[in-house]
CSV table of C-alpha atoms in Angstrom, one decimal:
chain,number,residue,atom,x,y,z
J,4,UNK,CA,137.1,69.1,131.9
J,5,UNK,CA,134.5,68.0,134.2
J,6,UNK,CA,131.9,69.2,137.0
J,7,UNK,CA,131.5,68.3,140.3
J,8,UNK,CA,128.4,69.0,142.5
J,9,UNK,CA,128.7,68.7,146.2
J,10,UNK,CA,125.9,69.2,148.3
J,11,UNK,CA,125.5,69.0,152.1
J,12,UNK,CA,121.5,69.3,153.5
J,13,UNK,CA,120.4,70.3,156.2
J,14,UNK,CA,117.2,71.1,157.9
J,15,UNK,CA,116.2,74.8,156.2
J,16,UNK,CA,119.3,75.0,153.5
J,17,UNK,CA,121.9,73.1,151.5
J,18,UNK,CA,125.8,74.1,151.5
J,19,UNK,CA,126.7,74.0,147.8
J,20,UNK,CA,130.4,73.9,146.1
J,21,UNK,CA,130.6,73.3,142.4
J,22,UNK,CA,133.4,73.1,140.6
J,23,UNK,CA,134.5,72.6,137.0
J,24,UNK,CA,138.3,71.6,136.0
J,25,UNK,CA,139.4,71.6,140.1
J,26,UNK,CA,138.4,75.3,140.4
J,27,UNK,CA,135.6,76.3,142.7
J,28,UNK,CA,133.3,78.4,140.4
J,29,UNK,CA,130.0,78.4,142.9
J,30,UNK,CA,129.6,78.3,147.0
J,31,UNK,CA,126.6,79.4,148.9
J,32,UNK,CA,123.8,78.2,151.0
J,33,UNK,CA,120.7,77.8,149.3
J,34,UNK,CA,117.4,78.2,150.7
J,35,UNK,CA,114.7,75.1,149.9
J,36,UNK,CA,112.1,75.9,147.0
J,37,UNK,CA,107.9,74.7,147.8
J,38,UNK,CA,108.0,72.9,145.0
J,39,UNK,CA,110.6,70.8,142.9
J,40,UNK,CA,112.7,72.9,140.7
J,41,UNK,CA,115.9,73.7,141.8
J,42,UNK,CA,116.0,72.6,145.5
J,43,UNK,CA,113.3,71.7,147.6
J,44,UNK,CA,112.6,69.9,151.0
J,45,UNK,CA,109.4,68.4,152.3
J,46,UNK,CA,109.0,66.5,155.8
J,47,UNK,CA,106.2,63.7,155.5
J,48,UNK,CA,103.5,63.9,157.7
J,49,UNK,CA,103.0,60.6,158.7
J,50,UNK,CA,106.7,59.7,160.2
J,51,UNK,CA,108.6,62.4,160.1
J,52,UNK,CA,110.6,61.3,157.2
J,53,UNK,CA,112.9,64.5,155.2
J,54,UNK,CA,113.1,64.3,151.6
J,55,UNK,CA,114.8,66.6,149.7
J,56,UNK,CA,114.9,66.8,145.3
J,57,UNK,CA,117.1,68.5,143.2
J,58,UNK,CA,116.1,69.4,139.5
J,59,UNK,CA,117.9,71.8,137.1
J,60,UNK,CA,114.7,72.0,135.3
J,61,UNK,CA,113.2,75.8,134.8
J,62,UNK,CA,116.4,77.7,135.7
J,63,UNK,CA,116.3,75.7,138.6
J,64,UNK,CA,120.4,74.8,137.6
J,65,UNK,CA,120.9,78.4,139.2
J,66,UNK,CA,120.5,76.9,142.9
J,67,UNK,CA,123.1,73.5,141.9
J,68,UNK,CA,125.5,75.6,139.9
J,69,UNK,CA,125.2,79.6,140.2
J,70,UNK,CA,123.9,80.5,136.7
J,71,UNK,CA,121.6,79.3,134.5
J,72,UNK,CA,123.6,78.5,131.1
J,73,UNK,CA,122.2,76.9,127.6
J,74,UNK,CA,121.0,73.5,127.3
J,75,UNK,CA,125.0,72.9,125.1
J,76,UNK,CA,126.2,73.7,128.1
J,77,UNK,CA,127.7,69.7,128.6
J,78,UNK,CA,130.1,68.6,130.9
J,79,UNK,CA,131.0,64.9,132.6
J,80,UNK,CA,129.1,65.5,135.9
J,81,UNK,CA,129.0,64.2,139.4
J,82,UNK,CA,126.9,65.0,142.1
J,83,UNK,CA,127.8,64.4,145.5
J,84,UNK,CA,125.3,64.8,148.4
J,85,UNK,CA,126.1,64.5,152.1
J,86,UNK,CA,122.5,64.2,153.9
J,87,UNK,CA,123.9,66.0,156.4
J,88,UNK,CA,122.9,63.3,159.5
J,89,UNK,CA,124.1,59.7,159.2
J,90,UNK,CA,121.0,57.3,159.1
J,91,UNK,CA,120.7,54.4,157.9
J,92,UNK,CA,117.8,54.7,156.0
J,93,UNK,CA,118.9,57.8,153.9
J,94,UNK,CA,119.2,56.7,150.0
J,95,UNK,CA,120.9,59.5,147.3
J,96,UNK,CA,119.5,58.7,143.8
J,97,UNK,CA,121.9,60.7,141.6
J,98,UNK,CA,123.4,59.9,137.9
J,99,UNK,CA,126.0,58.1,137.4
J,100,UNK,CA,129.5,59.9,138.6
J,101,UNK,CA,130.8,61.5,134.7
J,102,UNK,CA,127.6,61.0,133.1
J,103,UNK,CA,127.6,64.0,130.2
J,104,UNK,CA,125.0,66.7,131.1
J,105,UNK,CA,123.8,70.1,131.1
J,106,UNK,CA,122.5,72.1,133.8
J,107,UNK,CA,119.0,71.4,133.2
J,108,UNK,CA,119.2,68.0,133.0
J,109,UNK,CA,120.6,67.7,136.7
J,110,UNK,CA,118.7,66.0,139.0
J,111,UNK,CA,118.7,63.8,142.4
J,112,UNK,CA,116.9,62.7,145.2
J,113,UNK,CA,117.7,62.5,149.1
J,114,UNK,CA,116.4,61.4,152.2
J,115,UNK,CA,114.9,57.6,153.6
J,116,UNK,CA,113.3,56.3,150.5
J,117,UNK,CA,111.5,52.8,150.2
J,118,UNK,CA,113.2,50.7,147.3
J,119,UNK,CA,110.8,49.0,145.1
J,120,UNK,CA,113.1,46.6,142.8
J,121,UNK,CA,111.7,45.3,139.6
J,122,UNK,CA,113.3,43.5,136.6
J,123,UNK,CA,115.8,46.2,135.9
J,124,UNK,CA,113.2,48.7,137.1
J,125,UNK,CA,113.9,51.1,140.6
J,126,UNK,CA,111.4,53.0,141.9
J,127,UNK,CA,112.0,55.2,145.6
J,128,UNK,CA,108.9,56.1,147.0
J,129,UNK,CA,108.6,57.7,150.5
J,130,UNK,CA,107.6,55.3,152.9
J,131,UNK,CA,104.0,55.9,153.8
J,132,UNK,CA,102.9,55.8,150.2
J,133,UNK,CA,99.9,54.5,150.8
J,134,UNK,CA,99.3,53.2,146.8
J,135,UNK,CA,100.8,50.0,145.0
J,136,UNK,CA,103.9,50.7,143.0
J,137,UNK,CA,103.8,47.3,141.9
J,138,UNK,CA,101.9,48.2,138.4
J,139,UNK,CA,104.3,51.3,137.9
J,140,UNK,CA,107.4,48.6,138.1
J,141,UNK,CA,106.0,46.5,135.1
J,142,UNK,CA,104.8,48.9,132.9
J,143,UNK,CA,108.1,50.8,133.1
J,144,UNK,CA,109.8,47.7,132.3
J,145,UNK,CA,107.5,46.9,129.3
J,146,UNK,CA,108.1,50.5,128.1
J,147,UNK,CA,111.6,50.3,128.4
J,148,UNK,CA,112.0,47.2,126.3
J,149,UNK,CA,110.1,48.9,123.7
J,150,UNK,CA,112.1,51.8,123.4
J,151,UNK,CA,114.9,49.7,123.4
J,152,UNK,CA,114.0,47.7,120.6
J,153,UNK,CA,112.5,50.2,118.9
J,154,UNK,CA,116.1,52.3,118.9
J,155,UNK,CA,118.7,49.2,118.9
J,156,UNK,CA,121.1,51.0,120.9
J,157,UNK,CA,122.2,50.2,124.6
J,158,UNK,CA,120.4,51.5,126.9
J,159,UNK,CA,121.8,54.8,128.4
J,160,UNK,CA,121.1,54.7,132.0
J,161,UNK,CA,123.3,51.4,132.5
J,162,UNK,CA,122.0,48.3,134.2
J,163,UNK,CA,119.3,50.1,136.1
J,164,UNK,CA,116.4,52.6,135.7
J,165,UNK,CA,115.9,54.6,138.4
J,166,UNK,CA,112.6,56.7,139.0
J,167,UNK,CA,111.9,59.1,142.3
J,168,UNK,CA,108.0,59.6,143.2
J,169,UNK,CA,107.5,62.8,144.3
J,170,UNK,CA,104.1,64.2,146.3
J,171,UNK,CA,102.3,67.4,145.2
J,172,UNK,CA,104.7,67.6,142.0
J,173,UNK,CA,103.4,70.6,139.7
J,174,UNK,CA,104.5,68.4,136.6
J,175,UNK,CA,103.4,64.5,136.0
J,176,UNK,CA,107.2,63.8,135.1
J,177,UNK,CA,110.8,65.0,134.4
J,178,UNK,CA,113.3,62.8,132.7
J,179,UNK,CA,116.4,63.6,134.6
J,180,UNK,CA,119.2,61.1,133.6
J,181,UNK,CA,119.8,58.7,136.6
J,182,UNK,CA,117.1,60.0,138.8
J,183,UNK,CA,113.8,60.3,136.9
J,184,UNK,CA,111.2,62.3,138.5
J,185,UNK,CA,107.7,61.0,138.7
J,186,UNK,CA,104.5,62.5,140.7
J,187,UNK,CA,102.4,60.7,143.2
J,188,UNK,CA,99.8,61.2,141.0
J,189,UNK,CA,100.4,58.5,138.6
J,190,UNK,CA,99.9,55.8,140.5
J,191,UNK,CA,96.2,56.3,140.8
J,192,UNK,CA,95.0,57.5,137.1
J,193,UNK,CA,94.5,55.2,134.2
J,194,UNK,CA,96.8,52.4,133.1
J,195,UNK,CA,97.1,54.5,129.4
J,196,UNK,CA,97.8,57.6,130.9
J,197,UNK,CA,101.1,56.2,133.1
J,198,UNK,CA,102.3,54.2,130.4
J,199,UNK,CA,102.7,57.2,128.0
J,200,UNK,CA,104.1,59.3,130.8
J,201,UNK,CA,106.5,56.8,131.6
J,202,UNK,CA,107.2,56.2,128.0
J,203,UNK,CA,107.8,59.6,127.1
J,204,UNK,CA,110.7,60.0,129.6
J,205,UNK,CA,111.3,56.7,128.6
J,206,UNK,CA,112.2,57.9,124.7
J,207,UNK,CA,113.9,61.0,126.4
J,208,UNK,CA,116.5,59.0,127.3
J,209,UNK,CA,118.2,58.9,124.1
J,210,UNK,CA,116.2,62.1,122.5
J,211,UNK,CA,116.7,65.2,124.5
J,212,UNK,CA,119.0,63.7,126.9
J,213,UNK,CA,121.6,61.4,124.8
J,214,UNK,CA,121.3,63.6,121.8
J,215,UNK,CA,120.5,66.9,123.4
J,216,UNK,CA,118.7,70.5,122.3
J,217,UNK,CA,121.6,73.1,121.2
J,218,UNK,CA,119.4,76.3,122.6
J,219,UNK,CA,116.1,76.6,124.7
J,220,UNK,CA,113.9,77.4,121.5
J,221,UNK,CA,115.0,73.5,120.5
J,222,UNK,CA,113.3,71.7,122.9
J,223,UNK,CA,110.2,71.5,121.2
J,224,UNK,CA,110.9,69.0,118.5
J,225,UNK,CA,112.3,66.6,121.3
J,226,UNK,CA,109.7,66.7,123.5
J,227,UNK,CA,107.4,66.0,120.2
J,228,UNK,CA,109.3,63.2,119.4
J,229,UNK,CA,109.4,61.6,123.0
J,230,UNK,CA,105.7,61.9,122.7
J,231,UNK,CA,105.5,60.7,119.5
J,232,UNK,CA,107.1,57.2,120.6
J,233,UNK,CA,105.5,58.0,123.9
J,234,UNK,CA,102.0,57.2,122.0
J,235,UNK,CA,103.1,54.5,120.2
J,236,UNK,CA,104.4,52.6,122.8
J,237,UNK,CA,101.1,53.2,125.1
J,238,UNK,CA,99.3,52.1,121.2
J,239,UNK,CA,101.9,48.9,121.2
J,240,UNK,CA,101.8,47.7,124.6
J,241,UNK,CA,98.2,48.3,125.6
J,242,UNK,CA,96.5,47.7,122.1
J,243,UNK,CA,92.8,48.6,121.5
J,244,UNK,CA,92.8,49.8,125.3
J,245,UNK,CA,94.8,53.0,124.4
J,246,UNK,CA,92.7,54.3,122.0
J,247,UNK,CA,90.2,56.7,123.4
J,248,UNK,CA,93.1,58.2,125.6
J,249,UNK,CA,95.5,58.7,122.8
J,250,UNK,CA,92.2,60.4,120.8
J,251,UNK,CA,91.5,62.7,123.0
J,252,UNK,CA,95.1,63.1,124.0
J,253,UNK,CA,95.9,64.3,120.3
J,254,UNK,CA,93.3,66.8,120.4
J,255,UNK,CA,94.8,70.1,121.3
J,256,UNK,CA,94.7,73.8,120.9
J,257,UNK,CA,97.0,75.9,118.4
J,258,UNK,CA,99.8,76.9,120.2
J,259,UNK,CA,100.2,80.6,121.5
J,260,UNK,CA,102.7,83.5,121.5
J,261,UNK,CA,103.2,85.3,124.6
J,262,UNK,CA,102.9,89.2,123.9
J,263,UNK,CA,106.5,91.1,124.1
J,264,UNK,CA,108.4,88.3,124.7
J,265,UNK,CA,109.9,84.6,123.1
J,266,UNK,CA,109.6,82.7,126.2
J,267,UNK,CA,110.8,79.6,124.3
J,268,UNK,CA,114.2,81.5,124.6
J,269,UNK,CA,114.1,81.9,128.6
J,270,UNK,CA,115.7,78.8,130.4
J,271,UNK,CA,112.7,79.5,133.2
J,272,UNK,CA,109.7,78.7,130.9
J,273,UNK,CA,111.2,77.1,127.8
J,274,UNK,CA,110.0,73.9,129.1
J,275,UNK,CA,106.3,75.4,129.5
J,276,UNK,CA,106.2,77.9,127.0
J,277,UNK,CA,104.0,75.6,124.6
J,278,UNK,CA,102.2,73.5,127.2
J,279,UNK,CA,99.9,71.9,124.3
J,280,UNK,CA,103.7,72.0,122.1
J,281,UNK,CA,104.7,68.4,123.1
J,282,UNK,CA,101.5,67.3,121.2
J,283,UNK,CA,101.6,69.8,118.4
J,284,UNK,CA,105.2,68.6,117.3
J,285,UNK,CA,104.0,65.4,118.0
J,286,UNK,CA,101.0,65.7,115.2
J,287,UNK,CA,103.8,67.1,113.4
J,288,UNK,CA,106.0,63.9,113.5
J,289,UNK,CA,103.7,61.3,113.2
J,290,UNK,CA,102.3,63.1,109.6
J,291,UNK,CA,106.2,63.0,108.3
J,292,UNK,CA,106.6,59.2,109.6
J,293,UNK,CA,103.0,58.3,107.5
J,294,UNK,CA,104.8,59.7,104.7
J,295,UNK,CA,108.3,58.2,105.1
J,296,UNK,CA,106.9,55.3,106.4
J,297,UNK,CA,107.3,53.7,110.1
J,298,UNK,CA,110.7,51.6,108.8
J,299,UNK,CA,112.2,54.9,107.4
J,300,UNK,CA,111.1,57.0,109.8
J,301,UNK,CA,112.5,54.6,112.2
J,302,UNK,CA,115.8,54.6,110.7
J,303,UNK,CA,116.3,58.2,110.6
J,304,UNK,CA,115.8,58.6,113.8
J,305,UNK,CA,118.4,55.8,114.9
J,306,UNK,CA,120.4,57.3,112.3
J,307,UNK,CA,120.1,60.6,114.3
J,308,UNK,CA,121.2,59.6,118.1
J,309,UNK,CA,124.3,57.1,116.3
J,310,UNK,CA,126.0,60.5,114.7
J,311,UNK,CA,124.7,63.2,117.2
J,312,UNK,CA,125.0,61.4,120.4
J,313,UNK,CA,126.4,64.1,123.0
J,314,UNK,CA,126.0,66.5,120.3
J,315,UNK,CA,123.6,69.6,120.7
J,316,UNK,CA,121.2,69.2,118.0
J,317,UNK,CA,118.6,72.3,116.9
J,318,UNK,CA,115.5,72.0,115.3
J,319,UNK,CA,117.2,72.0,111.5
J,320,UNK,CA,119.6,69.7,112.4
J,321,UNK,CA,116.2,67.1,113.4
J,322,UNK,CA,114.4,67.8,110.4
J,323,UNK,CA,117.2,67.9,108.1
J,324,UNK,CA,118.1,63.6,109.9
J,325,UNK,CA,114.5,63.3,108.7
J,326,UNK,CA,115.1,64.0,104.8
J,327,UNK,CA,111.9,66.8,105.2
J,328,UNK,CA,111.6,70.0,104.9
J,329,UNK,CA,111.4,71.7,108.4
J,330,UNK,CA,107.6,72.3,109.3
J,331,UNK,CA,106.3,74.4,112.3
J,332,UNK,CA,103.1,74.0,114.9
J,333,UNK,CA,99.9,76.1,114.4
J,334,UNK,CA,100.7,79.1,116.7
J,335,UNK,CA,98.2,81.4,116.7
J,336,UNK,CA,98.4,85.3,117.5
J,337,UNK,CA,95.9,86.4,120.3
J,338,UNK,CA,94.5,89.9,120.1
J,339,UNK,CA,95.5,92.8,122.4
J,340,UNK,CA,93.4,94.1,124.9
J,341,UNK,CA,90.3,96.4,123.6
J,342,UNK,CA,91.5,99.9,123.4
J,343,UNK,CA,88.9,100.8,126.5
J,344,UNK,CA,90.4,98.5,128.9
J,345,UNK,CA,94.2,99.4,128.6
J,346,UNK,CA,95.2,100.8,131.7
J,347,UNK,CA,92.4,99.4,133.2
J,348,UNK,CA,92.7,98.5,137.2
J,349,UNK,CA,92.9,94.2,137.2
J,350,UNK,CA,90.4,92.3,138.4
J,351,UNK,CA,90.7,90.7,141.8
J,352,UNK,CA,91.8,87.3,140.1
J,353,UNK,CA,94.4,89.0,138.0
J,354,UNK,CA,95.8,91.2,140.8
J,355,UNK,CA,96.3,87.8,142.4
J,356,UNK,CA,98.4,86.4,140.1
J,357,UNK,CA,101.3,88.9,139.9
J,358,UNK,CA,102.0,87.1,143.7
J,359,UNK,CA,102.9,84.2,141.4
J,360,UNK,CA,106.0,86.1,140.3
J,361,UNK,CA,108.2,84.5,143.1
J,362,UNK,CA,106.5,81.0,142.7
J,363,UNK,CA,108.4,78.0,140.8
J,364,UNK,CA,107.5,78.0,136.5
J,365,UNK,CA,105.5,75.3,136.9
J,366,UNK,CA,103.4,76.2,139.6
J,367,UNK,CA,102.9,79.3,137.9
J,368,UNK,CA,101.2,78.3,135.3
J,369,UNK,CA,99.3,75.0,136.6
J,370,UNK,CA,97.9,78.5,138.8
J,371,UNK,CA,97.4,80.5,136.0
J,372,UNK,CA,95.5,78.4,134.3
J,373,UNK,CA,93.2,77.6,137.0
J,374,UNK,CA,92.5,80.9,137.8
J,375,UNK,CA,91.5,81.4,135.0
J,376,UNK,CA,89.0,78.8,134.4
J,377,UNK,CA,87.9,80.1,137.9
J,378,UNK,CA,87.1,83.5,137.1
J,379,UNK,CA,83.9,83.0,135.0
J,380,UNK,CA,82.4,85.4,132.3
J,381,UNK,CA,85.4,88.0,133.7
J,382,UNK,CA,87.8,85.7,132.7
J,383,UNK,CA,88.4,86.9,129.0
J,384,UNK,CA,88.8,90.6,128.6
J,385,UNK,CA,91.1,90.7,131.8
J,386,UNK,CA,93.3,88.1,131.0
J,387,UNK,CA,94.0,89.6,127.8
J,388,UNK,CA,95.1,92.3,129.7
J,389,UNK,CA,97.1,90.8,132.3
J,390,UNK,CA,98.6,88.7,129.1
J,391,UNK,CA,100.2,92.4,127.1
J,392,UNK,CA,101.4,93.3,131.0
J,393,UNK,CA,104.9,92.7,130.7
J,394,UNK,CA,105.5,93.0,134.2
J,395,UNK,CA,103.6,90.2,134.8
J,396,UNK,CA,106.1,87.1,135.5
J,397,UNK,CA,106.5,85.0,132.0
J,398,UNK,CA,105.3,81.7,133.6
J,399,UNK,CA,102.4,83.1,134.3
J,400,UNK,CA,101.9,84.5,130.4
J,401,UNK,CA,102.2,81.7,129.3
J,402,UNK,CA,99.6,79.6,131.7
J,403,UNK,CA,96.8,82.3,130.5
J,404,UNK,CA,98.1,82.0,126.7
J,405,UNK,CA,97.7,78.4,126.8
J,406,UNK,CA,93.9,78.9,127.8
J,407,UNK,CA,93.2,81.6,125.6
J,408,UNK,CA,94.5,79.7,123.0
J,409,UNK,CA,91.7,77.0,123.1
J,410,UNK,CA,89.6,78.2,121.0
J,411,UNK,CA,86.9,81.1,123.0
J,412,UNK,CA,89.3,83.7,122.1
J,413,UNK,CA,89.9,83.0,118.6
J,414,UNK,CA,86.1,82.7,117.7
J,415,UNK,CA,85.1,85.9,119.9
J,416,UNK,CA,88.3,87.6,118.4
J,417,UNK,CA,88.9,87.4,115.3
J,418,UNK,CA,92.4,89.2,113.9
């Protein structure tokens, strides 16, 4: 059985049929997101230009297929889109017609890209970027060929590698198969920073996209393991040079829960519900491969995508590859609210945020989170109160659980 996507843009809404065996199971028109989960639209400034991006990411599968189903939810897939008005210039980055994925690992790209062609390496940019691509191209590359010598497999995304740049992204990355998402922002930080961003997505390939997470709750342990390689690529390729980044890029607060709710269970905040969890699981990882060893560890995990390729694959299932007993993250449990202030009315800041409920996950929380470093000496007390409101939307829990979680709270508040 298989799924087919078909998509026809136009200026304020896409036209979408998807079917699965020959029967249609979704048609609508769906309106453009702000930002990229799901779909959104943006018209450059400069020339006019229409660009539209398509991720699955964050429940944003609802808008491509009608629902939002688990991450075992894998199916050969192909996505057709019509740009909706014949010019030249218009390039669709899709995966390949078939290619085996869920609905949150769709993803595309539309509209009149510039082509940047390395060795192997594709990267579409709009066409008034103003910055050089030209370092992104061979960094990729390098990172590519040390993931695939590092897994000795093929490499799954065929002859060519094919990143998207996207402007004003919420997120520095997303490792859609075929189209991988990358923001603007890249291009101007540090050298060690893009190359274990690119890396990362890079290792994703074959762990969390070849071998993939059997529910939302799983996707931790992948996204520690693509930053564990992630790390040690950046360590491999730019030596000495990586080390104070990948220091202070270790360093990170004890993950939090979210009060009321397992938002690492919700397909719209599953992929944020730890944002320090990529580097916790990673800490995790690289302990158990100093104690296995890096040629062990190594071979475990090779061992892993050759009998669970295109099988979902939970957390046990990772641990039990690497020959250890399972081991969790530091989570920490942040206090309630004082008695005193339950019910209390929200601060201005807080009121504010329960806008956020209609804004994409990610936004969300990259909002959340600076609102809260905005708010000053208010900031502690009332987001503890906005956190044990569970009206308030999840993403934006888990944006104020991630700063809480730093370390004020836990000295302040003691359990």
């Amino acid at each position: 059985m298989s799924r087919t996507v078909h998509l026809a843009l136009g200026p304020h809404d896409a036209a979408v049929r998807t079917s699965v065996g020959g029967v249609l199971v979704h048609e609508g028109r769906i309106a453009y997101r702000s930002s990229p989960w799901g779909l959104s639209r943006w018209i450059d400034a400069e020339d006019g230009g229409a660009y539209v991006v398509g991720s699955g990411a964050l429940a944003g599968a609802a808008d491509l297929l009608g629902t939002v189903t688990g991450p075992d939810d894998l199916l050969p897939t192909t996505v057709l889109v019509d740009p909706g008005h014949p010019v030249e210039a218009d390039v669709v980055v899709a995966p390949r017609p078939g290619t085996l994925l869920a609905g949150h690992q769709l993803g595309f790209a539309a509209g009149p890209w510039a082509r940047h062609r390395g060795d192997g390496v594709t990267v579409f940019a709009r066409r008034t970027l103003p910055d050089d691509v030209t370092p992104l191209l061979g960094e990729s590359r390098r990172a590519l060929d040390w993931m695939l010598e590092w897994f000795g497999d093929p490499a799954p995304w065929g002859t060519d590698y094919a990143q998207v740049l996207v402007p004003e992204a919420p997120w520095l990355a997303m490792e859609h198969p075929g189209c991988v998402l990358l923001s603007e922002r890249l291009l101007t930080t540090t050298a060690d920073r893009r190359v274990a961003v690119v890396a990362h997505e890079a290792a994703h390939q074959w762990l969390g996209n070849l071998v993939p997470p059997r529910t939302w709750a799983d996707l931790g342990v992948f996204e520690g393991l693509a930053e564990l390689l992630g790390q040690l690529a950046c360590r491999a390729l730019l030596g000495t040079d990586a080390d104070r980044y990948l220091e202070h890029r270790r360093r990170s607060a004890p993950l939090a829960d979210v009060p009321g709710v397992d938002v690492r269970t919700l397909a719209a905040t599953a992929g944020l519900t730890e944002v320090a969890g990529p580097i916790q699981h990673a800490v995790l990882f690289h302990r158990v491969r100093t104690d296995l060893g890096p040629r062990v560890f190594q071979r475990r995990i090779r061992s892993l995508v050759r009998r669970r390729t295109s099988v979902p694959t939970s957390v046990d299932d990772v641990w039990a590859a690497l020959g250890v007993e399972p081991r969790q993250p530091t989570r920490v449990r942040l206090p309630g609210p004082p008695g005193a202030r339950r019910g209390a009315r929200p601060g201005e800041w807080t009121g504010g945020l329960r806008a956020l409920a209609d804004v994409d996950p990610a936004t969300a929380v990259v909002e959340a989170r600076r609102a809260f470093r905005g708010a000053g000496g208010r900031r502690v007390l009332e987001a503890l109160d906005a956190l044990a409101d569970p009206s308030l939307d999840p993403a934006v829990r888990v944006g104020l659980a991630a700063e809480l979680a730093i370390g004020t709270v836990q000295r302040n508040f003691p359990e």
